[in-house]
Tab-separated table of C-alpha atoms in Angstrom:
chain	number	residue	atom	x	y	z
N	232	MET	CA	72.794	127.611	35.511
N	233	SER	CA	75.142	125.211	36.509
N	234	SER	CA	76.292	124.460	32.774
N	235	ARG	CA	76.599	128.184	31.909
N	236	GLN	CA	78.916	130.112	32.033
N	237	LEU	CA	78.092	133.086	34.879
N	238	PRO	CA	76.235	136.359	32.952
N	239	PRO	CA	78.262	138.550	31.466
N	240	GLY	CA	80.666	140.564	33.328
N	241	GLY	CA	83.784	143.228	32.883
N	242	ASN	CA	84.421	143.330	29.494
N	243	PRO	CA	82.400	142.171	26.331
N	244	GLU	CA	65.903	161.571	31.163
N	245	ARG	CA	64.189	161.175	34.878
N	246	ASP	CA	60.795	162.242	33.432
N	247	SER	CA	57.203	161.539	32.670
N	248	ARG	CA	57.925	159.785	29.473
N	249	MET	CA	59.672	156.274	31.000
N	250	PRO	CA	57.662	155.111	34.381
N	251	LEU	CA	60.614	153.463	36.566
N	252	PRO	CA	60.024	149.977	37.368
N	253	PRO	CA	57.660	149.581	40.515
N	254	GLN	CA	58.768	149.690	44.094
N	255	SER	CA	55.573	148.711	45.785
N	256	ASP	CA	56.904	145.231	46.972
N	257	PRO	CA	58.931	145.278	49.755
N	258	ALA	CA	59.867	141.809	49.479
N	259	ALA	CA	61.154	141.342	46.184
N	260	PRO	CA	64.454	139.326	46.410
N	261	VAL	CA	66.244	141.835	43.857
N	262	LEU	CA	66.820	145.086	44.945
N	263	ILE	CA	68.242	147.534	42.923
N	264	LEU	CA	69.840	151.107	43.990
N	265	ALA	CA	70.196	153.149	40.840
N	266	ALA	CA	72.281	156.388	41.455
N	267	HIS	CA	72.781	158.285	38.529
N	268	PRO	CA	73.037	162.048	39.153
N	269	ASP	CA	71.863	162.682	36.141
N	270	LEU	CA	69.064	160.117	34.526
N	271	ALA	CA	67.479	162.523	32.306
N	272	HIS	CA	70.779	162.561	30.112
N	273	SER	CA	71.565	159.251	30.596
N	274	ARG	CA	71.759	156.384	27.927
N	275	VAL	CA	72.581	153.307	29.616
N	276	THR	CA	70.934	153.359	32.995
N	277	ARG	CA	67.708	154.557	31.861
N	278	ALA	CA	67.704	151.593	29.545
N	279	LEU	CA	68.702	149.222	31.878
N	280	LEU	CA	65.793	150.660	34.201
N	281	SER	CA	63.356	150.518	31.549
N	282	ALA	CA	64.755	146.986	30.741
N	283	VAL	CA	63.622	145.755	34.116
N	284	HIS	CA	59.744	147.718	34.605
N	285	GLY	CA	57.229	145.640	35.687
N	286	GLN	CA	59.310	142.507	36.656
N	287	PRO	CA	57.563	141.393	39.901
N	288	HIS	CA	60.941	139.970	41.444
N	289	VAL	CA	62.212	143.284	41.063
N	290	ARG	CA	62.338	146.043	43.323
N	291	VAL	CA	63.996	149.810	42.403
N	292	ARG	CA	65.294	152.439	44.587
N	293	ASP	CA	66.176	155.428	42.574
N	294	LEU	CA	68.459	157.322	45.413
N	295	TYR	CA	68.586	161.008	43.309
N	296	ALA	CA	65.235	160.746	43.225
N	297	LEU	CA	64.139	160.001	46.434
N	298	TYR	CA	66.812	161.775	48.338
N	299	PRO	CA	67.245	165.311	46.298
N	300	ASP	CA	68.494	166.823	49.350
N	301	TYR	CA	70.786	163.957	50.256
N	302	SER	CA	68.570	163.250	53.534
N	303	ILE	CA	68.432	159.629	53.518
N	304	ASP	CA	65.773	157.868	55.508
N	305	VAL	CA	68.313	155.328	56.869
N	306	HIS	CA	66.095	153.150	58.673
N	307	ALA	CA	63.348	152.199	55.145
N	308	GLU	CA	66.827	151.523	53.436
N	309	LYS	CA	67.497	148.952	56.155
N	310	GLU	CA	64.394	147.706	55.845
N	311	ALA	CA	64.927	147.442	52.182
N	312	LEU	CA	68.108	145.420	52.438
N	313	ARG	CA	66.411	142.475	54.288
N	314	ALA	CA	63.838	141.908	52.539
N	315	ALA	CA	65.803	141.157	49.506
N	316	LYS	CA	68.492	137.943	48.498
N	317	LEU	CA	70.469	140.286	45.125
N	318	LEU	CA	71.739	143.579	45.641
N	319	VAL	CA	72.626	144.890	42.678
N	320	TRP	CA	74.102	148.607	42.238
N	321	LEU	CA	73.573	150.616	39.405
N	322	HIS	CA	75.509	153.622	38.254
N	323	PRO	CA	78.039	155.300	36.335
N	324	MET	CA	81.876	155.485	37.397
N	325	HIS	CA	82.543	159.003	39.079
N	326	TRP	CA	86.015	159.815	39.681
N	327	TYR	CA	87.141	156.116	39.712
N	328	GLY	CA	84.453	155.252	42.258
N	329	MET	CA	80.312	155.521	43.095
N	330	PRO	CA	78.551	158.714	42.738
N	331	ALA	CA	78.662	160.859	45.595
N	332	LEU	CA	74.702	160.180	47.476
N	333	MET	CA	75.470	156.170	46.672
N	334	LYS	CA	78.772	157.107	48.843
N	335	LEU	CA	76.851	158.781	51.286
N	336	TRP	CA	74.095	155.784	51.441
N	337	VAL	CA	77.086	153.600	52.211
N	338	ASP	CA	78.488	155.850	55.242
N	339	GLU	CA	74.939	155.989	56.854
N	340	VAL	CA	73.393	152.530	56.146
N	341	LEU	CA	76.122	150.448	55.993
N	342	SER	CA	76.762	151.227	59.676
N	343	VAL	CA	78.451	149.071	62.837
N	344	GLY	CA	75.968	146.809	64.078
N	345	PHE	CA	73.751	146.351	61.027
N	346	ALA	CA	76.065	145.694	58.848
N	347	TYR	CA	79.478	144.773	59.896
N	348	GLY	CA	81.035	144.006	63.368
N	349	SER	CA	80.739	141.331	66.502
N	350	SER	CA	76.864	142.082	65.977
N	351	GLY	CA	76.062	143.363	62.896
N	352	HIS	CA	75.250	140.566	60.311
N	353	ALA	CA	71.977	141.707	58.637
N	354	LEU	CA	73.500	141.687	55.276
N	355	HIS	CA	75.432	137.732	55.615
N	356	GLY	CA	75.106	135.592	52.959
N	357	LYS	CA	73.175	137.929	50.727
N	358	ASP	CA	74.649	138.415	47.231
N	359	LEU	CA	75.855	141.621	45.625
N	360	TRP	CA	76.347	142.402	42.041
N	361	LEU	CA	78.218	145.650	41.159
N	362	VAL	CA	76.587	147.280	37.483
N	363	MET	CA	78.976	149.967	36.049
N	364	SER	CA	79.086	152.294	32.977
N	365	THR	CA	82.847	153.790	32.646
N	366	GLY	CA	83.144	156.601	30.071
N	367	GLY	CA	86.753	155.233	29.218
N	368	SER	CA	87.261	152.791	27.207
N	369	GLN	CA	88.499	149.042	28.313
N	370	HIS	CA	91.808	149.555	26.319
N	371	ALA	CA	92.037	152.616	29.078
N	372	TYR	CA	91.818	150.713	32.280
N	373	SER	CA	95.133	148.647	31.083
N	374	PRO	CA	98.454	149.261	31.711
N	375	GLU	CA	98.880	151.140	28.420
N	376	GLY	CA	95.866	153.244	28.565
N	377	TYR	CA	95.613	157.098	30.504
N	378	ASN	CA	94.662	155.181	33.584
N	379	HIS	CA	96.962	152.527	34.027
N	380	HIS	CA	95.594	150.013	36.239
N	381	PRO	CA	93.007	147.387	35.051
N	382	VAL	CA	89.292	148.041	36.184
N	383	GLU	CA	89.374	145.591	38.571
N	384	GLU	CA	91.577	147.145	40.831
N	385	PHE	CA	89.698	150.728	41.127
N	386	LEU	CA	86.704	147.688	42.609
N	387	LEU	CA	88.447	146.462	45.167
N	388	PRO	CA	87.074	148.669	47.465
N	389	TYR	CA	83.409	147.237	46.497
N	390	ALA	CA	84.467	143.713	46.549
N	391	GLN	CA	86.186	144.613	50.289
N	392	THR	CA	82.878	146.357	51.289
N	393	ALA	CA	80.800	143.022	50.202
N	394	ALA	CA	83.496	140.721	52.129
N	395	LEU	CA	82.823	142.639	55.286
N	396	CYS	CA	79.309	142.159	55.498
N	397	GLY	CA	79.461	138.858	54.489
N	398	MET	CA	77.984	139.193	51.320
N	399	ARG	CA	79.332	137.299	48.254
N	400	PHE	CA	80.804	139.460	45.632
N	401	VAL	CA	79.294	138.306	42.199
N	402	PRO	CA	81.218	139.276	39.389
N	403	PRO	CA	80.708	142.993	37.553
N	404	LEU	CA	78.839	144.448	34.833
N	405	LEU	CA	80.397	146.106	33.088
N	406	LEU	CA	80.055	148.552	29.772
N	407	HIS	CA	82.969	150.507	28.493
N	408	SER	CA	82.961	153.503	26.420
N	409	ALA	CA	79.634	154.204	27.508
N	410	GLN	CA	78.938	157.886	25.771
N	411	LYS	CA	79.891	156.189	22.380
N	412	ALA	CA	77.891	152.915	22.720
N	413	SER	CA	75.591	152.616	19.548
N	414	ASP	CA	71.765	152.176	20.362
N	415	GLU	CA	72.290	148.692	19.630
N	416	GLU	CA	75.017	148.404	22.038
N	417	ILE	CA	73.432	149.455	25.042
N	418	GLN	CA	70.202	147.285	24.090
N	419	ALA	CA	72.566	144.231	24.150
N	420	HIS	CA	73.941	145.404	27.285
N	421	ALA	CA	70.037	145.828	28.930
N	422	ARG	CA	69.432	142.261	27.482
N	423	ARG	CA	72.525	140.671	29.598
N	424	PHE	CA	71.576	142.687	32.853
N	425	VAL	CA	67.876	141.179	32.563
N	426	GLU	CA	69.631	137.762	32.285
N	427	GLY	CA	71.953	138.183	34.781
N	428	LEU	CA	69.027	139.171	37.246
N	429	THR	CA	67.881	135.839	36.675
N	430	GLU	CA	70.843	133.486	36.271
N	431	VAL	CA	72.659	135.470	39.367
N	432	PRO	CA	70.770	134.325	41.845
N	433	HIS	CA	70.644	131.075	40.720
N	434	TRP	CA	75.260	130.821	40.434
N	435	CYS	CA	74.983	131.902	43.935
N	436	ASP	CA	72.846	129.297	45.424
N	437	LEU	CA	76.176	126.972	44.002
N	438	GLN	CA	78.209	128.781	45.580
N	439	PRO	CA	79.383	128.234	49.406
N	440	GLU	CA	78.358	130.294	52.322
N	441	PRO	CA	80.624	133.755	52.140
N	442	ALA	CA	82.121	133.856	55.570
N	443	GLN	CA	81.993	137.761	57.376
N	444	GLU	CA	85.307	139.226	57.988
N	445	GLU	CA	85.951	139.875	61.937
N	446	VAL	CA	86.776	143.452	62.666
N	447	PRO	CA	88.006	143.939	66.020
N	448	ASN	CA	85.142	145.929	68.273
N	449	GLU	CA	87.603	148.731	69.732
N	450	ASP	CA	88.305	149.836	65.778
N	451	ARG	CA	84.648	151.141	65.990
N	452	PRO	CA	83.028	153.840	67.273
N	453	ALA	CA	81.935	152.516	70.809
N	454	SER	CA	79.248	154.509	71.678
N	455	GLN	CA	76.774	155.098	69.054
N	456	GLU	CA	75.666	152.289	66.173
N	457	GLY	CA	77.104	154.166	62.303
N	458	VAL	CA	78.832	157.295	64.297
N	459	PRO	CA	81.906	157.769	62.695
N	460	VAL	CA	85.215	157.891	64.443
């Protein structure tokens, strides 16, 4: 998509009635990690997952369905990451960050020796696309709004996580005022998401190879991989 702009970013009921996208293809180049604590009552995340249902190049892992007890299968998650080229984090903003299970996933899966550190290069060269919804309006995420900062400042931990792991951080796709969005606005957002799953990898192919930040060995645990200090 060299002649086109990067796909949209920034500003512009878990039951049998809506089957989730297939999770059977371990070699799908796009891996979506969906993390909504209450998918049954989500309008945005449900719409996006429905929109990608049946796409053969997309694999979805619904973290809250897979791990209702918060006991993450770290090996399975790492294998899924190894097979993917584009990693999508799909979730609502919770207290200026990610939902609790998504944060636990980051803590346990993106371990030293796997995702970062002197021997942790499993994610180097992959791409990370954050797809997030917020309850607050675009104005709320501004110096004049009640959050006092642009939304990009709250997303710095995501960008730095990507950098530490040697991944490209693709400009995020955001939907503000998600609770007030009309059905038409949500469907338009879902179309942008589907388009992005095709366009983002092509855009990333045109970008230079990302560097990976060096982390001194003495800054991390010395005995076991992934053990927090």
